[in-house]
Short mmCIF file of C-alpha atoms and ligand atoms in Angstrom, two decimals:
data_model
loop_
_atom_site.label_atom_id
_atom_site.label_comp_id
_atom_site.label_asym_id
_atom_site.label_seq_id
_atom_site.Cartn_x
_atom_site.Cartn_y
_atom_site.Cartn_z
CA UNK A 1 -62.77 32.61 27.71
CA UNK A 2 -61.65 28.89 26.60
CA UNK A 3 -58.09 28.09 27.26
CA UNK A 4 -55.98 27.90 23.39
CA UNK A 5 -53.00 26.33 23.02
CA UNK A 6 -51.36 29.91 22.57
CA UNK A 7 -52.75 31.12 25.94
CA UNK A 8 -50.06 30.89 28.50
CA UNK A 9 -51.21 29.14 31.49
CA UNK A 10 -52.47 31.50 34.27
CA UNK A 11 -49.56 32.24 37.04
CA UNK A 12 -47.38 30.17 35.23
CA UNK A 13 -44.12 30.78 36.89
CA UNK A 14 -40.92 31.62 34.41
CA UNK A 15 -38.43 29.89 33.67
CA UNK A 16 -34.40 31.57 34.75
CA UNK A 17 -31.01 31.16 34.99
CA UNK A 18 -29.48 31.01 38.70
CA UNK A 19 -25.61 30.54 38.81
CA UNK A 20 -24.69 28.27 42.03
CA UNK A 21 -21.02 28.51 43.66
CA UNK A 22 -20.27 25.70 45.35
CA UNK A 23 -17.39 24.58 47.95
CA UNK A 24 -15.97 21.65 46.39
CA UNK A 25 -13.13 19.15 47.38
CA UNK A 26 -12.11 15.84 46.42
CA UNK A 27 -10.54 13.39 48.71
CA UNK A 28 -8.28 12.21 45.91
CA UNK A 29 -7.74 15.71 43.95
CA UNK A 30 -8.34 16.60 40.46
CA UNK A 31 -6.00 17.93 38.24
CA UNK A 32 -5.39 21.61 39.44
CA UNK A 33 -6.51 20.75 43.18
CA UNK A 34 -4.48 18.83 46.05
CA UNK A 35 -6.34 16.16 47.58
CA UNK A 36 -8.77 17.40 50.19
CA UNK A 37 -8.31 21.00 48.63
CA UNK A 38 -11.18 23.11 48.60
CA UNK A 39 -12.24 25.12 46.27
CA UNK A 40 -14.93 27.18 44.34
CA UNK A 41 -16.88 26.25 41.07
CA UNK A 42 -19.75 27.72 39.73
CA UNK A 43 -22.74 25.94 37.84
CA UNK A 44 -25.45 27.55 35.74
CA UNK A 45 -28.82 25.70 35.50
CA UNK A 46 -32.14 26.98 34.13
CA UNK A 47 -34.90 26.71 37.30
CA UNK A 48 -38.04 28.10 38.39
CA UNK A 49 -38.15 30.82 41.14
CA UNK A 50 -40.47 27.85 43.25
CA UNK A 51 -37.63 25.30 42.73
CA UNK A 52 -35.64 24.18 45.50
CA UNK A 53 -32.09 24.71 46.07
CA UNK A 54 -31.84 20.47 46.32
CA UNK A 55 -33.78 20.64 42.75
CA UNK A 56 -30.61 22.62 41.59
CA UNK A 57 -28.35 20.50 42.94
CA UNK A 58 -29.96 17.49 41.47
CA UNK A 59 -30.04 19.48 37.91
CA UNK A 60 -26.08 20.00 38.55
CA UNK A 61 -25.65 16.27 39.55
CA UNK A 62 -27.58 14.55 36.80
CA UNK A 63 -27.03 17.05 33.82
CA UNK A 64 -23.41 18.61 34.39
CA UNK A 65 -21.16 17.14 36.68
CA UNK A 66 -22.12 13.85 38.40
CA UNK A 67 -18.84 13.70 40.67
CA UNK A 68 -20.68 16.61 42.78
CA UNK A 69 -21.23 14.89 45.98
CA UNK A 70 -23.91 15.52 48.89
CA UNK A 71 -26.60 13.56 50.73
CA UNK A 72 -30.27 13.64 50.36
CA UNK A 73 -32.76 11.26 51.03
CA UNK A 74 -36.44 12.25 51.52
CA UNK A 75 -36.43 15.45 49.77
CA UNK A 76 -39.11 16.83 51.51
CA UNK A 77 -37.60 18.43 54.81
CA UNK A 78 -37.86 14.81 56.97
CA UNK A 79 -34.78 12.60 57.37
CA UNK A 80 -32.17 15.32 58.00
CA UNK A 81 -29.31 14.53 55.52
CA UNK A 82 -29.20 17.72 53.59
CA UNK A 83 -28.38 20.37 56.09
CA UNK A 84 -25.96 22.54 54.12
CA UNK A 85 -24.61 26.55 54.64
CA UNK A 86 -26.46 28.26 51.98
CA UNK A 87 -26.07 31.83 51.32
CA UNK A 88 -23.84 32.01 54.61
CA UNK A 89 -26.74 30.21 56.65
CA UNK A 90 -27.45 26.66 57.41
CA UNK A 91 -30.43 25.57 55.98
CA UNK A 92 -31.74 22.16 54.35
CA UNK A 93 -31.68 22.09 50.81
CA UNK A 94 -34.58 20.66 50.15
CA UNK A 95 -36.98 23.31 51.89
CA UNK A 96 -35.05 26.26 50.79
CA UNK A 97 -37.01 27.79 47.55
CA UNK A 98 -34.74 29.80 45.15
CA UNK A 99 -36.71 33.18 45.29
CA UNK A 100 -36.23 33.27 48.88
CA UNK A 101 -32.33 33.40 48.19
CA UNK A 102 -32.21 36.52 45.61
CA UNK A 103 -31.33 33.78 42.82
CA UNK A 104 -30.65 37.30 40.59
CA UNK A 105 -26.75 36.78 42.62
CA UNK A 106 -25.04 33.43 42.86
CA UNK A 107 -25.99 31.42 45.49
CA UNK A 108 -23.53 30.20 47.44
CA UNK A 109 -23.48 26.54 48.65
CA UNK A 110 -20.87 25.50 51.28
CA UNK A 111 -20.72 22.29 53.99
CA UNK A 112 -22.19 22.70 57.34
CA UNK A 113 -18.79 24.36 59.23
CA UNK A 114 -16.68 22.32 62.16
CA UNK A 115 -17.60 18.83 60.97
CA UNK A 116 -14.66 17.01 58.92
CA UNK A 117 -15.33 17.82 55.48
CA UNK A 118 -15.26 14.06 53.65
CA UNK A 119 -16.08 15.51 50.25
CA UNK A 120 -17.88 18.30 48.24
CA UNK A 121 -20.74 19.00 50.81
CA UNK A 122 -20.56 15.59 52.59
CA UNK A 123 -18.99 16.12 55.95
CA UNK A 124 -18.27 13.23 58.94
CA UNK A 125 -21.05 13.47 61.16
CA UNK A 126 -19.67 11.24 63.69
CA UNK A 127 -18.41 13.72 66.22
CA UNK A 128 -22.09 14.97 65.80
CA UNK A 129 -23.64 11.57 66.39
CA UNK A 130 -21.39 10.67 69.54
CA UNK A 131 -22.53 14.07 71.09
CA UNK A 132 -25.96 12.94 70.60
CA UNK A 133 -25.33 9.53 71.87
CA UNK A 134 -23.45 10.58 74.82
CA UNK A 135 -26.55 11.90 76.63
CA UNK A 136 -28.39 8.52 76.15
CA UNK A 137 -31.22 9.58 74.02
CA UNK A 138 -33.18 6.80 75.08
CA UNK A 139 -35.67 6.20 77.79
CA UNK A 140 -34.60 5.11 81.25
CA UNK A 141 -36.87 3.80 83.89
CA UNK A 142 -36.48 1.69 86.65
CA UNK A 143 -38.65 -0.65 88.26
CA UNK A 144 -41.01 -3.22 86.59
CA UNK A 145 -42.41 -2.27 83.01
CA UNK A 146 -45.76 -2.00 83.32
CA UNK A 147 -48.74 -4.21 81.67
CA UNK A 148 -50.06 -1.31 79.80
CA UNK A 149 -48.28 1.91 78.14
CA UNK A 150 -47.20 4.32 80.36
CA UNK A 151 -49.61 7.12 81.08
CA UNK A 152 -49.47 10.99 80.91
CA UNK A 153 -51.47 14.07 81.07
CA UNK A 154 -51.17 16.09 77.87
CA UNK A 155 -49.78 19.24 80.07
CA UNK A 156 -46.77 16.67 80.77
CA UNK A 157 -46.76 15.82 77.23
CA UNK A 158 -46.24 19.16 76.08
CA UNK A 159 -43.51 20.14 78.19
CA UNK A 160 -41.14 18.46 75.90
CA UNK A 161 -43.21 18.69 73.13
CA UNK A 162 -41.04 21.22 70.94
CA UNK A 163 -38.14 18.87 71.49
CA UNK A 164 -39.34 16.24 70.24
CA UNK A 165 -39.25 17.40 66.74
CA UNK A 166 -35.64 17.11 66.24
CA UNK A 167 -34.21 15.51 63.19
CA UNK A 168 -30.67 15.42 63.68
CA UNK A 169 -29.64 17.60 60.82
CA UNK A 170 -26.92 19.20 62.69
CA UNK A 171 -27.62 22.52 61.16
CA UNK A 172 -27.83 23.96 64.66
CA UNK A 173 -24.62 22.31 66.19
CA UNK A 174 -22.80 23.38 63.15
CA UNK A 175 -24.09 26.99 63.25
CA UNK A 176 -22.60 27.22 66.71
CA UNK A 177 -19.46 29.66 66.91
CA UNK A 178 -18.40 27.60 70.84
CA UNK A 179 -18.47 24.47 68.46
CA UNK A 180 -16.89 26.17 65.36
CA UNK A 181 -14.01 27.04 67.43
CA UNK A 182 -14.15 24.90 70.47
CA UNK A 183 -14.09 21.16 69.09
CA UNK A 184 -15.17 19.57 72.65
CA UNK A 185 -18.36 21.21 73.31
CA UNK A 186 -21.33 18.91 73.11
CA UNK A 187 -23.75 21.14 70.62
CA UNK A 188 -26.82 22.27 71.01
CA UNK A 189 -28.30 19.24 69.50
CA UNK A 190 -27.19 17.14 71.86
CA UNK A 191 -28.77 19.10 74.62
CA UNK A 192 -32.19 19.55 72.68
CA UNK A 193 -31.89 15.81 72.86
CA UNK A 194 -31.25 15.78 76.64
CA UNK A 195 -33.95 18.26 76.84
CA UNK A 196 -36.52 15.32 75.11
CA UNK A 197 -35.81 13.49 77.96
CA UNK A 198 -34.99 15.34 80.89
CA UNK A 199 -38.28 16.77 80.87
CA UNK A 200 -40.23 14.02 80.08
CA UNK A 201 -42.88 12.88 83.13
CA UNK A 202 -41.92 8.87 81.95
CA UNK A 203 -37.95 9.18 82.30
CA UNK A 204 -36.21 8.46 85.28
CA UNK A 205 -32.51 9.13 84.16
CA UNK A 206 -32.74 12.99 84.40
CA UNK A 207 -30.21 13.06 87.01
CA UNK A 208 -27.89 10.86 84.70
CA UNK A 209 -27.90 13.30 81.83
CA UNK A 210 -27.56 16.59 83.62
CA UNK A 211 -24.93 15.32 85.45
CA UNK A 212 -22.81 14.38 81.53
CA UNK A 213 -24.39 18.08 80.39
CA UNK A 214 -22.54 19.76 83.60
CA UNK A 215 -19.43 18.73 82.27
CA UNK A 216 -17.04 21.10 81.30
CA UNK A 217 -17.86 20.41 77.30
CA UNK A 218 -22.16 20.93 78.30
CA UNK A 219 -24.74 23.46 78.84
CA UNK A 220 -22.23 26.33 80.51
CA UNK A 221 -20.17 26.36 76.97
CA UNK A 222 -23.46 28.08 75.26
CA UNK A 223 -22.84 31.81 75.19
CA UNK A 224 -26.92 32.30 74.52
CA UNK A 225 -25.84 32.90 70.84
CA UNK A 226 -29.04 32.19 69.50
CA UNK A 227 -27.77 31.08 65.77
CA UNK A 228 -28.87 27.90 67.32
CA UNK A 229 -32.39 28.73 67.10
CA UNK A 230 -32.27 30.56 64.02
CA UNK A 231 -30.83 27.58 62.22
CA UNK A 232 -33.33 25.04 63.42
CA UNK A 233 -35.23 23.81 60.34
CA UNK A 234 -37.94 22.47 62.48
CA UNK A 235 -38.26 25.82 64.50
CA UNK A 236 -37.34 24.53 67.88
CA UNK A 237 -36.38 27.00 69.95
CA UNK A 238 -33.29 25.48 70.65
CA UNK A 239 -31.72 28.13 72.91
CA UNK A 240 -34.80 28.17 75.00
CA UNK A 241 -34.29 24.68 75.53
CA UNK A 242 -30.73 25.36 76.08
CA UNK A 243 -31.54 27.46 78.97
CA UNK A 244 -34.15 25.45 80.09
CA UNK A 245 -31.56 22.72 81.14
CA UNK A 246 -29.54 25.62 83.06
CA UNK A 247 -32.31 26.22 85.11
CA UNK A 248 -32.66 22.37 85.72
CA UNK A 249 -29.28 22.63 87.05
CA UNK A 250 -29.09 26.01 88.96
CA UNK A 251 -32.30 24.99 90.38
CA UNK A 252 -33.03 21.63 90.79
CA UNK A 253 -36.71 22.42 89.15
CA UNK A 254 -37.99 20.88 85.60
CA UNK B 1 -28.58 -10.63 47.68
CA UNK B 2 -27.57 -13.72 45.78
CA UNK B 3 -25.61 -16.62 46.81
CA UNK B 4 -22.93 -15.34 44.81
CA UNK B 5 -22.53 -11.56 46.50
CA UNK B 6 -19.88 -11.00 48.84
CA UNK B 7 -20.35 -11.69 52.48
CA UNK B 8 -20.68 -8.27 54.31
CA UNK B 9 -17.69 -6.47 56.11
CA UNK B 10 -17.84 -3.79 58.43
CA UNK B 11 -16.07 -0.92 57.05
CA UNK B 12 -12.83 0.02 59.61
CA UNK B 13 -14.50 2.04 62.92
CA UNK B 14 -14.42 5.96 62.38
CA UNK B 15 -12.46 7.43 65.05
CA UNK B 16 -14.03 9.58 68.09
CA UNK B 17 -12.06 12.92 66.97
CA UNK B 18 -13.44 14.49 70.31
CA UNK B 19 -11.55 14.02 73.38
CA UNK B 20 -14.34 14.50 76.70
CA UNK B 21 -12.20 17.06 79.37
CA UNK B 22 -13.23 14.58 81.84
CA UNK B 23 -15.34 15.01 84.95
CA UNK B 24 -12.47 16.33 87.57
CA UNK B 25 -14.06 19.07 89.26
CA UNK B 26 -18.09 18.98 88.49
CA UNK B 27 -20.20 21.55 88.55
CA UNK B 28 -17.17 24.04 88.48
CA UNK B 29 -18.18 25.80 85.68
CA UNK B 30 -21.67 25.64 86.45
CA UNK B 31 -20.33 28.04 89.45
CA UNK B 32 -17.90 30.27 86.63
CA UNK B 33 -21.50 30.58 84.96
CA UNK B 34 -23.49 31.86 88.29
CA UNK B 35 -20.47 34.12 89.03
CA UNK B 36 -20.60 36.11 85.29
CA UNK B 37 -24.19 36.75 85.64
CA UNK B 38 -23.93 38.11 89.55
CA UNK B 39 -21.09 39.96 89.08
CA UNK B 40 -22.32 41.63 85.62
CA UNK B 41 -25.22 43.03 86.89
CA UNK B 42 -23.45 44.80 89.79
CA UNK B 43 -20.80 45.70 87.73
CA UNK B 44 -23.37 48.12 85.81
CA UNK B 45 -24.35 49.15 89.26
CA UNK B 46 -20.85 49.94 90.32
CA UNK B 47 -19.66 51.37 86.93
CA UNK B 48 -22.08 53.88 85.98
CA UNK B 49 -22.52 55.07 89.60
CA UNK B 50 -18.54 55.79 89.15
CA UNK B 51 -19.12 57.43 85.79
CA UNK B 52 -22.17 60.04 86.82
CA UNK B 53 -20.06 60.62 90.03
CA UNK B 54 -17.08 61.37 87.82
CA UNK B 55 -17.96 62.95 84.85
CA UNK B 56 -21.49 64.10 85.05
CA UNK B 57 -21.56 65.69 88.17
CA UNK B 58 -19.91 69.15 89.40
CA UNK B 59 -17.09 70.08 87.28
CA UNK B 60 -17.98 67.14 84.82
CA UNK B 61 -14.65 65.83 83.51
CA UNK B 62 -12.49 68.42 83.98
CA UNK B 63 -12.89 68.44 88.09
CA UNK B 64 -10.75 65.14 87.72
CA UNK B 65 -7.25 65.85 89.00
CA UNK B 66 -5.21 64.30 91.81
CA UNK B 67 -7.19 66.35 94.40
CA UNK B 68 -10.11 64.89 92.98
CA UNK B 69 -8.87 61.58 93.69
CA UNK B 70 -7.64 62.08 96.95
CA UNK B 71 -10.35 63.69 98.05
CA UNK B 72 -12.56 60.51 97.06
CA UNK B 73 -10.43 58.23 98.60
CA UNK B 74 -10.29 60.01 101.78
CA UNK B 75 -13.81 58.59 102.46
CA UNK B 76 -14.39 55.12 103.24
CA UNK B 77 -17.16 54.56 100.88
CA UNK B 78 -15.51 55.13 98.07
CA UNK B 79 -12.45 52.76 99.06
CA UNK B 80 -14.63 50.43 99.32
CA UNK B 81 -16.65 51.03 96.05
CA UNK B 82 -13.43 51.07 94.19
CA UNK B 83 -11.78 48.08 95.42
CA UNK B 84 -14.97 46.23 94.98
CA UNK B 85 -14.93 47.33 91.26
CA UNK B 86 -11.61 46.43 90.95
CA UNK B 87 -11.68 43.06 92.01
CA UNK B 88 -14.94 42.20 90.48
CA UNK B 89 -14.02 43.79 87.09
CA UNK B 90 -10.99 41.98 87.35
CA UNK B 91 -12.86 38.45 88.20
CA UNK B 92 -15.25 38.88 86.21
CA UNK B 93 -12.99 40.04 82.97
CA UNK B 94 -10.31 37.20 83.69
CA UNK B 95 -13.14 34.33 84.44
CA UNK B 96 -14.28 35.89 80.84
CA UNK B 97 -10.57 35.27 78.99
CA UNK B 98 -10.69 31.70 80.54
CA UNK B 99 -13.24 31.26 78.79
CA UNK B 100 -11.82 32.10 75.60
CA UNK B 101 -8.76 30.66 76.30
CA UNK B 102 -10.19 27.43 76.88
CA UNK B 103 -12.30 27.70 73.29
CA UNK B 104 -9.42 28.63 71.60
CA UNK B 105 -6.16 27.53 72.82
CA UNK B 106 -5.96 23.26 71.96
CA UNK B 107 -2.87 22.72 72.80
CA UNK B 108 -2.74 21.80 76.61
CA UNK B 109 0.72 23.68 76.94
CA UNK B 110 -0.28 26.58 75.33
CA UNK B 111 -3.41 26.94 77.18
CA UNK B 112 -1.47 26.26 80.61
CA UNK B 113 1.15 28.97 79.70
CA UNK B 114 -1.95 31.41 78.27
CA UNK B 115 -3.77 30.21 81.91
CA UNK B 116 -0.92 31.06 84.22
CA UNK B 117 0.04 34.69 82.74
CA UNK B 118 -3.94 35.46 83.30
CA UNK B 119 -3.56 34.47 86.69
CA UNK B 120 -0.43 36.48 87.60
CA UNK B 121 -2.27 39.54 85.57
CA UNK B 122 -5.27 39.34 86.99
CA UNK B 123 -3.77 38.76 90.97
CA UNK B 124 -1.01 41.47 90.27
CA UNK B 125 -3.30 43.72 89.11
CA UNK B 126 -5.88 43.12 92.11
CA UNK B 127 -2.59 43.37 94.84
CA UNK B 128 -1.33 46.51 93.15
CA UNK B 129 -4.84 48.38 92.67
CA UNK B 130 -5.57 47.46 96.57
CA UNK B 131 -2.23 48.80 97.77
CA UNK B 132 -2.81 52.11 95.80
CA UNK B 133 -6.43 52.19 97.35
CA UNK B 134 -5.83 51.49 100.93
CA UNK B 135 -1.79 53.19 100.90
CA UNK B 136 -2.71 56.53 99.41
CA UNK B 137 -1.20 59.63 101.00
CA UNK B 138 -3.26 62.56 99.79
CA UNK B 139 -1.01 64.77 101.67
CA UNK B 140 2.54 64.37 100.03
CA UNK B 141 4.93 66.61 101.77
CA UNK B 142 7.07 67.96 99.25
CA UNK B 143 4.26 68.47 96.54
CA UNK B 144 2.63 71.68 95.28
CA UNK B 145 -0.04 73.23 97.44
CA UNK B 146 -2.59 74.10 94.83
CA UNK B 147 -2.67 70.77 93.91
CA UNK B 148 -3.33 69.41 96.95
CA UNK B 149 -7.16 68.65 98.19
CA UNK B 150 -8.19 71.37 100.56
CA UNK B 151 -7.99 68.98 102.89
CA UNK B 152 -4.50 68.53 103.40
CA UNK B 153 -4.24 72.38 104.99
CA UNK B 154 -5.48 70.91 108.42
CA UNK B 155 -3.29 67.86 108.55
CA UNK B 156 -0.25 70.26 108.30
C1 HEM C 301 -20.80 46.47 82.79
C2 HEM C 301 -21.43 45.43 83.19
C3 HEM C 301 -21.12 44.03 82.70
C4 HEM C 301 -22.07 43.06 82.53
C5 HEM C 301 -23.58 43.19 82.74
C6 HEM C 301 -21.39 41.87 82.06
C7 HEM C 301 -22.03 40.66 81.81
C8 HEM C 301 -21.41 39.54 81.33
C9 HEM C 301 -21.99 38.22 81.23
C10 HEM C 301 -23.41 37.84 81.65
C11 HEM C 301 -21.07 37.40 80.68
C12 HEM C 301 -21.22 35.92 80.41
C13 HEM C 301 -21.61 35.66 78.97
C14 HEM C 301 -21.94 34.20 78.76
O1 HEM C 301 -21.26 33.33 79.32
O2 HEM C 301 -22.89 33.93 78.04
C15 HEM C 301 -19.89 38.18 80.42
C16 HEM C 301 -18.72 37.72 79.84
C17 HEM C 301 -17.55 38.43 79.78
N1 HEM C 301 -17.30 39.66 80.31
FE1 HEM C 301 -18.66 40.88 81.16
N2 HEM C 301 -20.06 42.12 81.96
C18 HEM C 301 -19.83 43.43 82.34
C19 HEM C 301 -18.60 44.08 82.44
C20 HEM C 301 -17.41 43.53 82.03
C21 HEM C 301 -16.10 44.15 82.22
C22 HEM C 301 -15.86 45.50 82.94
C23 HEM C 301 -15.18 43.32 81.63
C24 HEM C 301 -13.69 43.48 81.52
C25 HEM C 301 -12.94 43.75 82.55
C26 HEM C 301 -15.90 42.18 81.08
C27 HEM C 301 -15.33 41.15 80.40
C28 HEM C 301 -15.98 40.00 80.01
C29 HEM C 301 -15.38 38.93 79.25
C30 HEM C 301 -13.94 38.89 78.73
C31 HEM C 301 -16.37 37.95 79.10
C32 HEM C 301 -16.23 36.61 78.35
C33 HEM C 301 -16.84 36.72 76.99
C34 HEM C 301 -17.27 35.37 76.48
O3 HEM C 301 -17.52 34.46 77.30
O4 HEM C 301 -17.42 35.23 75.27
N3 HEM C 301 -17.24 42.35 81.35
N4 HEM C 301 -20.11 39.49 80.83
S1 SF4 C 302 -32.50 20.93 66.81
FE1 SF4 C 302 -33.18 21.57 64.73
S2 SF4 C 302 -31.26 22.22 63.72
FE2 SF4 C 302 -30.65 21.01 65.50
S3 SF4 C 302 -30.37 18.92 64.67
FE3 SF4 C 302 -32.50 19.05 65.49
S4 SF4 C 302 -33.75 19.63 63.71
FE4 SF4 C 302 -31.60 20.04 63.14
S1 FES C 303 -33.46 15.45 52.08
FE1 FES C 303 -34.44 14.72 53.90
S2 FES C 303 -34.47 16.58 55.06
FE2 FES C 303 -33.79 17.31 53.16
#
């Protein structure tokens, strides 16, 4: 058969309509909103069922309302910046397709939860960040460096190795109901990025953080939730990890 | 940049909204943690032993009466199995509101006031399920033979 110019082409995926409703609020108000005031507005945009919700978003921003505000940066599921609560789940935008959502209802876009909302879906991810920096995600030796990089066995290389993935989206921390309601807990986050380096053969500070993550705001605020793990864009197993620095500390084992 | 562009200022430093709750007692709750997952597991232990006893053998539940209860508390095992579940439901259920309390309650005031009445619920409860343990006279003089445990017709 030769391909005509009437022929559609084959799997060709249809175009739709998919209404989003979105959590807005401005910092300086609009007309019928205080400042800081959040509420809902829906969007219509025509998309394809493979488009992602970030495509949407970016259709919104650059065709209807350009004051809609949220970060993005790589687009493709890397630098972290669009971790958002989509459909009542954190997720990032740009690896969450529309036909996964049911786009036949609205979708329903919302900030990540228990980080200052700054506007629309851009909330302060300080508190965030200091949690992470806290537990001195960097590594700690002591000693002489030596001449040449420092060696390990690919068994000790994997015992961290799902931690290592971790690109500080926050959707876990944010999915957490301690953190929702707590405000001094440290996040899961935090402790996958303890975990990095806790179990890692090269560190020496181990001692350092699990002393910091058997504070009173660490490890024994997790209630083994698990939304956590089920957030996790990356698919760590972040409770696992969690409860992998318990036993650290109940035991004295890595 | 050009010559031209404005030199570079810092914007003002975002505050730390988080306060840390300090280091003042390390490694206490580490020890709250170890306590809810020892005491749970004997809880279920002492609990549903206590229920089959109760309601699923004999009678079932309508053998329960205050002979029944006398006669079970004439026996030192089962003083001893029910002040144990007392105190360690009673641990283990307060250590549990602290909890809460402490995710919920910001205001150091409130939680101190929310704290304290725990504590006096949780010890008075403890002193006044003891006292009814270990001070129970299944014998009252002045009661109602038949609804006395058989018991009693010796010590008279
Ligand atoms: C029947 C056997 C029981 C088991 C196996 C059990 C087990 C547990 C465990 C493991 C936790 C800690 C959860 C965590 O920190 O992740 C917990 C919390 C708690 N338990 Fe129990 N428990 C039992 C009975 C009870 C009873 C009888 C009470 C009430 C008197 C109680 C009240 C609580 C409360 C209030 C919490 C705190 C909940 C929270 O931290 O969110 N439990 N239980
Ligand atoms: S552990 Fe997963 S969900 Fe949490 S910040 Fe890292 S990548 Fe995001
Ligand atoms: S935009 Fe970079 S992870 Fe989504």
């Amino acid at each position: 058969m030769t391909a005509t110019a009437e022929s559609p082409a084959v799997g060709e995926v249809k175009a739709m309509t998919v209404t989003l409703r979105i959590l807005r609020s401005k910092p300086e108000g609009t007309d019928e909103h205080k400042p800081g005031e959040q509420y809902w507005q829906e969007f219509q945009v025509e998309a394809h069922a493979t488009d992602r919700v970030l495509d949407a978003l970016h259709k919104i921003k650059w065709e209807q309302d350009g004051s809609l505000a949220f970060r993005r940066s790589c687009a493709h599921g890397v630098c972290g910046s669009d971790a958002m609560r989509i459909n009542a789940r954190n997720r990032l935008a740009c690896k969450t397709l529309l036909k996964d959502l049911n786009p036949a209802k609205p979708i329903i876009v919302e900030p990540i939860k228990g980080l200052p909302v700054e506007k629309d879906l851009i909330v302060d991810m300080e508190p965030f960040f200091a949690s992470y920096r806290e537990i001195m995600p960097f590594l700690m030796t002591t000693g002489n460096a030596p001449a040449r990089e420092r060696l390990q066995s690919s068994e000790q290389r994997d015992r961290f190795d799902d931690t290592t993935k971790c690109i500080l989206c926050a959707a876990c921390t944010t999915s957490c109901p301690v953190f929702w309601t707590d405000g001094q807990y440290f996040g899961p986050q935090a402790i996958v990025g303890a975990h990095r380096f806790i179990f890692d053969s090269r560190d020496e500070g181990q001692w350092d953080r699990l002393e910091i993550l058997n504070d009173k705001a660490g490890v024994w605020k997790c209630r083994t939730a698990f939304n956590c793990t089920e957030a996790c864009p990356r698919g760590i197993e972040v409770t696992k990890a969690i409860s992998e620095v318990k036993h650290a500390l109940t035991t004295g084992e890595f | 940049m050009t010559a031209s562009s404005a030199p570079f200022t810092p914007g003002p430093k975002i505050k730390e909204p988080r306060i840390r709750s300090g280091r003042l007692r390390p490694g206490a709750e580490q020890w709250s943690w170890r306590f809810m997952r020892i005491s749970g597991p004997l809880l279920v232990v002492l609990i549903l032993t206590h229920l089959f006893i109760n309601l699923l053998t004999g009678d079932g539940v309508n053998q329960i009466d205050f002979a029944f209860v006398a006669g079970k508390w004439a026996s030192p095992l089962w003083q001893v199995w029910d002040i144990l579940m007392l105190v360690l439901a009673m641990l283990h259920g307060g250590n549990g509101m602290r909890l809460l309390i402490n995710d919920y309650a910001h205001h150091a005031t409130l939680r101190k006031v929310l704290h304290s009445a725990l504590g006096v619920a949780v010890i008075g409860i403890i002193v006044l399920g003891a006292l009814v343990i270990f001070t129970f006279d299944p014998c009252p003089l002045d009661a109602d033979p038949s609804l006395l445990p058989s018991f009693c017709e010796d010590v008279r």
